[in-house]
XYZ file of C-alpha atoms in Angstrom:
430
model
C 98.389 112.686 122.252
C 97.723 110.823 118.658
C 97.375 113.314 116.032
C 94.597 112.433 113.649
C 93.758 112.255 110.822
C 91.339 115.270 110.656
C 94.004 117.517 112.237
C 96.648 116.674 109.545
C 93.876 117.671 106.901
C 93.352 120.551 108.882
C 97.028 121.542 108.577
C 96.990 120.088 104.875
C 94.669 122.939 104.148
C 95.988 125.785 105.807
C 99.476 125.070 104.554
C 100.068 123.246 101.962
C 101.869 125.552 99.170
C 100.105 123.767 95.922
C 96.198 125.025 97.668
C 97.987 128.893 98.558
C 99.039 128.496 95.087
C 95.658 127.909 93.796
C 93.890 131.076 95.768
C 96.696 133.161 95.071
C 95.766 132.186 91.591
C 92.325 132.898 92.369
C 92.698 136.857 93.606
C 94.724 137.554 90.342
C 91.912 136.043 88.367
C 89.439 138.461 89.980
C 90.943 141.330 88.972
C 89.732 140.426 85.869
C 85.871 141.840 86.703
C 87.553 145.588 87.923
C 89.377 145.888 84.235
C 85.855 144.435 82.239
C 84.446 146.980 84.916
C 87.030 150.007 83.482
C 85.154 150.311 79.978
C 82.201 152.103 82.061
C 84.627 154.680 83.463
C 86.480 157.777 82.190
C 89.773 157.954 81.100
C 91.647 160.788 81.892
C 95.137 162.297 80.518
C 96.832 165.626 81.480
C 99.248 166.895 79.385
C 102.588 169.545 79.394
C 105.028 171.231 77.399
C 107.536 174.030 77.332
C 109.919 175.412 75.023
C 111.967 178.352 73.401
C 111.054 179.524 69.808
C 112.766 181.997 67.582
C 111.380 183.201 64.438
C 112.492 185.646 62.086
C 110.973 187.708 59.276
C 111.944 190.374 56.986
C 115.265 190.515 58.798
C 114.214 190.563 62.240
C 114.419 187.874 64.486
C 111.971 187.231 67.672
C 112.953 184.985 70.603
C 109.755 183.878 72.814
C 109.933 181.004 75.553
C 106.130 179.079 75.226
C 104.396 176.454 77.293
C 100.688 174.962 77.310
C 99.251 172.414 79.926
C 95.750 170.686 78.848
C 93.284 167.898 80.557
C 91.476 165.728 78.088
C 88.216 163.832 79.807
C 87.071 160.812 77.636
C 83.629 158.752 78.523
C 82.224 156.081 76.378
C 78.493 155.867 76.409
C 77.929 152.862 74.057
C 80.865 149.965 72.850
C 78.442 147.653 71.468
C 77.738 146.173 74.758
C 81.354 144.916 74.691
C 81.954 146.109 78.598
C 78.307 144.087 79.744
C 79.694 141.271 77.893
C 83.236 141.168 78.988
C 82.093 141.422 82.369
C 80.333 138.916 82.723
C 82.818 136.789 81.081
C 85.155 137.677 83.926
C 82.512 136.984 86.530
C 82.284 133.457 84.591
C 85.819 132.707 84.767
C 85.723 134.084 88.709
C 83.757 131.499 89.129
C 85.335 128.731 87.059
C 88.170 129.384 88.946
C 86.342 129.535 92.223
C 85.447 125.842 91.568
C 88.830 125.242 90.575
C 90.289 126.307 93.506
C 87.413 123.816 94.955
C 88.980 120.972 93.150
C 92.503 121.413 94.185
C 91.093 121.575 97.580
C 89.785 118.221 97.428
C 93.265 117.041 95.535
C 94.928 118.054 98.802
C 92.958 116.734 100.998
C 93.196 113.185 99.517
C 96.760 113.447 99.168
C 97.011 114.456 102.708
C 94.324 111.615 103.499
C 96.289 109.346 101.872
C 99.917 110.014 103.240
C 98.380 109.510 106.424
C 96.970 106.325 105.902
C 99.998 105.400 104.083
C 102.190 106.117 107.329
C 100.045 104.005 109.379
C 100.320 101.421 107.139
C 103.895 101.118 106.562
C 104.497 100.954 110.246
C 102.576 99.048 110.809
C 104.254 96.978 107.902
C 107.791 97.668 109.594
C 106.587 96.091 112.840
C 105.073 93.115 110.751
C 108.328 92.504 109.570
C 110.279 92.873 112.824
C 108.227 90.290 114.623
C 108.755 88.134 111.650
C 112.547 88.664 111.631
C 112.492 88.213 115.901
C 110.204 84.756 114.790
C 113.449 83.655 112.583
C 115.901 84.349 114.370
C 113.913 81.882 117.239
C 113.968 79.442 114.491
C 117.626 79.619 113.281
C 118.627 78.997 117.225
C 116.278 76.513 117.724
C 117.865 74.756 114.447
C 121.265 74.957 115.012
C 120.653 73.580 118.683
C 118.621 70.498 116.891
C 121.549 70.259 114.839
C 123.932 70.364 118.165
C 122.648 67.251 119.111
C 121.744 65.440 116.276
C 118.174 65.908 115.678
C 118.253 68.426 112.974
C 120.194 68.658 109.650
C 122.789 71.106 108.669
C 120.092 71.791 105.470
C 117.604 72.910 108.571
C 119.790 75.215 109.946
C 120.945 76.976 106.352
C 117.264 77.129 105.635
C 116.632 79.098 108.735
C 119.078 81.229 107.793
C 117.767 81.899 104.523
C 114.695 82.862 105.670
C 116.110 85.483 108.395
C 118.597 86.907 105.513
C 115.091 87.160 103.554
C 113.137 88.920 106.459
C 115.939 91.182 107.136
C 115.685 92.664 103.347
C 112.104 93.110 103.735
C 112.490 94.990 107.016
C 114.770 97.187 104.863
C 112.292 97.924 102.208
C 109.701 98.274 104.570
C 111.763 100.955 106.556
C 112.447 102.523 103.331
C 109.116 102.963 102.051
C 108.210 104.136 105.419
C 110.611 107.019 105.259
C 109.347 107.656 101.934
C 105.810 107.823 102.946
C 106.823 110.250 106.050
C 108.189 111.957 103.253
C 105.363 112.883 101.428
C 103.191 113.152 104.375
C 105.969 116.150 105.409
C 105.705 117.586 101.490
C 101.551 117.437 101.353
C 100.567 118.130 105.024
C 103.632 120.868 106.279
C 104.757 118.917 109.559
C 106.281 115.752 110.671
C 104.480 112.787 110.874
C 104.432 111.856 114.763
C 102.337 109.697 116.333
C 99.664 108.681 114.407
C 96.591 107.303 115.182
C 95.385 104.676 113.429
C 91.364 105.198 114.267
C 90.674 106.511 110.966
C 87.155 106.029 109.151
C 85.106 107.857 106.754
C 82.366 105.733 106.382
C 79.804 108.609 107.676
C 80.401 110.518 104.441
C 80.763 107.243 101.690
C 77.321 107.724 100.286
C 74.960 104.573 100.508
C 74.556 103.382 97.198
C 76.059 103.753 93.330
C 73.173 105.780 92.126
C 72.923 107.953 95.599
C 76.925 108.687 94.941
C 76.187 109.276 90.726
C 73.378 111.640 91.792
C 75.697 113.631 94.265
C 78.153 113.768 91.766
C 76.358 115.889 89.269
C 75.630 118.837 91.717
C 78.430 118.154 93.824
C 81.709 117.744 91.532
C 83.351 121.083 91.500
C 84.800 119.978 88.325
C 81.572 119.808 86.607
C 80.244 123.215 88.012
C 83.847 124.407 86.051
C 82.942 123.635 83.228
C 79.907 125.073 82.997
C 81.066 128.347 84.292
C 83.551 128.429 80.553
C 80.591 127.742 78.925
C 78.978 130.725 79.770
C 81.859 132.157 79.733
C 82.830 131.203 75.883
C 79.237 132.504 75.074
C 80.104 135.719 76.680
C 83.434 136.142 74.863
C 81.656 135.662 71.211
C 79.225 138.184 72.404
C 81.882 140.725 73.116
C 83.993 139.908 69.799
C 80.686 140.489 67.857
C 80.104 144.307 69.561
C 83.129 145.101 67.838
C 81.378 145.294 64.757
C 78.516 147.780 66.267
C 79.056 151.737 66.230
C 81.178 153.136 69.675
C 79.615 156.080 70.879
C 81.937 158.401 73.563
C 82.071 161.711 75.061
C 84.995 164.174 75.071
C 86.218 167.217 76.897
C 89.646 169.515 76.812
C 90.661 171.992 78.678
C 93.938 173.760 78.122
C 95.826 176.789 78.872
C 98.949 178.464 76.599
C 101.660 180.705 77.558
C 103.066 182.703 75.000
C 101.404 180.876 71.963
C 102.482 183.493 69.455
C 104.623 186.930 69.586
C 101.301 188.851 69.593
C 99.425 186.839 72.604
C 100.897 186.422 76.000
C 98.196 183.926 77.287
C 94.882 182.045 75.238
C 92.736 179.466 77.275
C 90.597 176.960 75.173
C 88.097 174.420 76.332
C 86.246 172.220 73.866
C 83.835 169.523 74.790
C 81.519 167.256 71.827
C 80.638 164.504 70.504
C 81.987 161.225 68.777
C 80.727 157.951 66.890
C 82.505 155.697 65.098
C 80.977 152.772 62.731
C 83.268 150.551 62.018
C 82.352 149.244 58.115
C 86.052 147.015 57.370
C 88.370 145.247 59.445
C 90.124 143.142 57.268
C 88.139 140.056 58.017
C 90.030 140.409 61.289
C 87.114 140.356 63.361
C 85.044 138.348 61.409
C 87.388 135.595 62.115
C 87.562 136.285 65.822
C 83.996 135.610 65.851
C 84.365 132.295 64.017
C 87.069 131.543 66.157
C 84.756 132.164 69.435
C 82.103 130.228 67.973
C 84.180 127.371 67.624
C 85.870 127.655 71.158
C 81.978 127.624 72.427
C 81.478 124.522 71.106
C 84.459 122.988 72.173
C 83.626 123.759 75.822
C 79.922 122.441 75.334
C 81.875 118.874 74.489
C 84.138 119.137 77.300
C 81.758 119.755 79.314
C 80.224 116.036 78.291
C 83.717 115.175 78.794
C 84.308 115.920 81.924
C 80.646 114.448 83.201
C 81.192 111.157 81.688
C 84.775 111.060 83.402
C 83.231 112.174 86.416
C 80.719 109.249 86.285
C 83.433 106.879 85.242
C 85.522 108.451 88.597
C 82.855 107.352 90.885
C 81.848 104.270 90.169
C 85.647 103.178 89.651
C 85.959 104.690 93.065
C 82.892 102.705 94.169
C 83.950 99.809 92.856
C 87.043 100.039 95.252
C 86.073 100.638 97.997
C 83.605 97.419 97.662
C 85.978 94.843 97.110
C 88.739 96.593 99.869
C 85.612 96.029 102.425
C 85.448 92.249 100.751
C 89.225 91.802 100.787
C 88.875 92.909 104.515
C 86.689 89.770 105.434
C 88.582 87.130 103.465
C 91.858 88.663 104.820
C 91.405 88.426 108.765
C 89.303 85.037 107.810
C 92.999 84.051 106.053
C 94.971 85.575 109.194
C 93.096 83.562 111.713
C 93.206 80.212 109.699
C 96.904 80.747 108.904
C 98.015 81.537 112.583
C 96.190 78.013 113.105
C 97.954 76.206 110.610
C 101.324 77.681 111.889
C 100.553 76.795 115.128
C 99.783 73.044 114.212
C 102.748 73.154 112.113
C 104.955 73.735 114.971
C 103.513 71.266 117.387
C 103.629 68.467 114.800
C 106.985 69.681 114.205
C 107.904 68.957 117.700
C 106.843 65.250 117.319
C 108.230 64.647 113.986
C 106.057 64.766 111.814
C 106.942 68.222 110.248
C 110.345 69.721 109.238
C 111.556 73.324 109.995
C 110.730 73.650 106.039
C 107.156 73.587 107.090
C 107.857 75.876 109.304
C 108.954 78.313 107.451
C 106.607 78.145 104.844
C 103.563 78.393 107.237
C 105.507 81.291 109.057
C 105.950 83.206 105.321
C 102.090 82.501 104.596
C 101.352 83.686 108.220
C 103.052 87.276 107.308
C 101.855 87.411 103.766
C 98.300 87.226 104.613
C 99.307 89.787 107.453
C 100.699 92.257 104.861
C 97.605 91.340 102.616
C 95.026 92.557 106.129
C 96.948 95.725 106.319
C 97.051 96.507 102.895
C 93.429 95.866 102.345
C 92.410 97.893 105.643
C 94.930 100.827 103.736
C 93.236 100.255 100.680
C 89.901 100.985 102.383
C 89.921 103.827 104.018
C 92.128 105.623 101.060
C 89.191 103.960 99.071
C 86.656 106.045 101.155
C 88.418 109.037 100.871
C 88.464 108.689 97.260
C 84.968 108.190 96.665
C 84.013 110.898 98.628
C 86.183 113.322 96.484
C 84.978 111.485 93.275
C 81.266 112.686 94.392
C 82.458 115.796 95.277
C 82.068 116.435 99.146
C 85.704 116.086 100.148
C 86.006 119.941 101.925
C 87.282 121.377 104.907
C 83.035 122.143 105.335
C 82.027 118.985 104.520
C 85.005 117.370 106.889
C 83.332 119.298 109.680
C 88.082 120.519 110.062
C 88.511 122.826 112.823
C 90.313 125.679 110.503
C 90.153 128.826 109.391
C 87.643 128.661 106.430
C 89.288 130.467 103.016
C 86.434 132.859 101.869
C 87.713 133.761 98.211
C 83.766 136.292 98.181
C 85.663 138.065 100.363
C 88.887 139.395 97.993
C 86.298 139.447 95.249
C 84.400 142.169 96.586
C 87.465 144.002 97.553
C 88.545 144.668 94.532
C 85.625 144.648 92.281
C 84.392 147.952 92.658
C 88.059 149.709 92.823
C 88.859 152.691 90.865
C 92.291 153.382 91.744
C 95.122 151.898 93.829
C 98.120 149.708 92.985
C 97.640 147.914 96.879
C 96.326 144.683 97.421
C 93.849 144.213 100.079
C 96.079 142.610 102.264
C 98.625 145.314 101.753
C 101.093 144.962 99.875
């Protein structure tokens, strides 16, 4: 059976390295919530020594072996609102890098769109080219038996060869650039390109106008929702600079236990629990600058954020704009292929009576496959053009695609970890 093209996406997205890449990316980017998450919590530290102590005094000496073991408990109870802050910057980033991940998704998919397409295409460019080379080798025969009896010219026959030395170095290329395109298709998708089939269409998800497809893009374009994500994000991580300047307030508690702490007391047990606040009034201008810094770094990702929606507009209608004239160029081509197949054919029947030479031939015969190449390449050049669009807007997904995989859930490592107090496991284990 034909593979198509919606099973090699579906294989594109379940194992191509570049999209693991990407969510492996992702779960060590949401371990960033469980360490804003950690300024809530209580640190804890236990402690130990044990030693051997000699004094001496007034000409006696005393030899005493000592040891102590203590737990210190430490809880903040206000940082400025640093920890509220700083987590919700990670949560932003999570989610910039959640529609990251969404972007590289729909990278893959058009690369793997377009390998396929480009496959088809170039075999169907190698076959072009055999038929042409099986159509000159007809006509070298034919023109060296004209020449055999006298009807042709020896510049006929050289001609013919020409031509067939000429169609033979295109086959080449052709088979090159077809290994070259199973190449990629093997790199981007993860299996051999085998038996393709060449009923591929998108049209259902091209949207129906420029303005329908410019209005998608806006809600649609992961790349946009990115940006806005480091926005708040930015805003977030001034925030959390500027509660360095506010008072910390924390809790702490000790509990320890000594052995032999002098030569008069065998044992002494301590515990000690109180207060602390700290107002920071002078940091060098260290922090001050931070701020500025932050400020700065806000505003930068409020004009990349324009950036990135005007390139987003320019994206689709360039996008749009191709895959309009590759549905023209369709038309005029097969309207070219039929009136070229025509004019060879009249070619060769008035060469037959005379009134053509195998030079006429020939030319027809090259026009004949250059408008064939042209079809193909404009059929290529629409459907890639589809797939193109579709990403440009936005909607290129493995949801979207309706692909018969197992759906990536990156929620679903999120709230794994999120909440985790201890362990050095991952979810899955290792």
């Amino acid at each position: 059976m034909a593979e198509t093209i919606e099973e090699a996406l579906a294989f594109a997205y379940s194992n191509n390295p570049t999209l693991n890449a990407a969510r492996a990316e992702l779960r060590g980017v949401d371990e960033n919530v469980p360490q804003a998450l950690s300024g809530w919590r209580p640190t804890a530290t236990v402690s130990a020594d044990a030693g051997w102590t000699r004094s001496s005094a007034l000409g006696t000496e005393a030899y005493r072996n000592n040891a102590s073991i203590s737990l210190s408990v430490s809880q903040a109870l206000f940082r400025g609102f640093r920890t509220v802050n700083s987590t919700r910057q990670a949560e932003s980033i999570v989610k910039a890098q959640r529609e990251s991940l969404s972007s590289t998704e729909q990278d893959v998919l058009l690369s793997a769109a377009q390998a396929y397409v480009d496959v088809i295409r170039d075999t169907a460019l190698v076959s072009l080219q055999r038929s042409d080379l099986q159509f000159l080798a007809e006509q070298v025969r034919a023109a060296k038996d004209r020449f055999d009896v006298g009807e042709g010219t020896r510049t006929d026959v050289s001609q013919a060869v020409a031509r067939q030395a000429e169609a033979q170095a295109n086959l080449n290329t052709a088979m090159a650039n077809l290994n070259t395109s199973r190449a990629i298709y093997r790199q981007v998708v993860g299996i051999e390109a085998k038996n393709l089939s060449a009923n591929t269409t998108i049209n259902a998800l091209v949207p129906g106008s420029i303005e329908t497809a410019l209005q998608a893009s806006e809600t649609a374009q992961p790349l946009i929702r990115q940006s806005q994500h480091l926005v708040d994000a930015a805003i977030f991580n001034t925030k959390a600079i500027e509660g360095e300047l506010l008072p910390t307030v924390s809790l702490n508690g000790n509990v320890a236990r000594n052995w032999r702490p002098s030569t008069t007391v065998s044992q002494s047990n301590s515990a000690t629990i109180f207060g602390s606040v700290s107002i920071p009034l002078y940091q060098g201008g260290g922090v001050s600058s931070r701020v500025r810094q932050a400020k700065e770094e806000l505003g930068q990702a409020r004009l990349q954020l324009d950036v990135v929606r005007d390139q987003i507009r320019a994206n689709v209608i360039s996008a749009w704009g191709n895959y309009q004239a590759a549905s023209a160029s369709i038309k005029a081509a097969k309207a070219a292929v039929e009136a070229q197949q025509l004019a060879l054919e009249g070619v060769i029947e008035e060469q037959r009576v005379g009134q053509r030479t195998t030079l006429d031939v020939l030319d027809a015969q090259r026009e004949l496959v250059n408008q064939r190449v042209g079809l193909v390449t404009a059929q290529r050049n629409r459907i890639v053009g589809g797939y193109q669009l579709v990403s440009a807007v936005g909607k290129l997904d493995a949801v979207t695609l309706g692909l018969k995989v197992a759906q990536y859930r990156p929620q679903e490592h999120y709230k794994a970890v999120r909440d985790k107090w201890f362990g050095l496991r991952t979810p899955d284990g290792r």
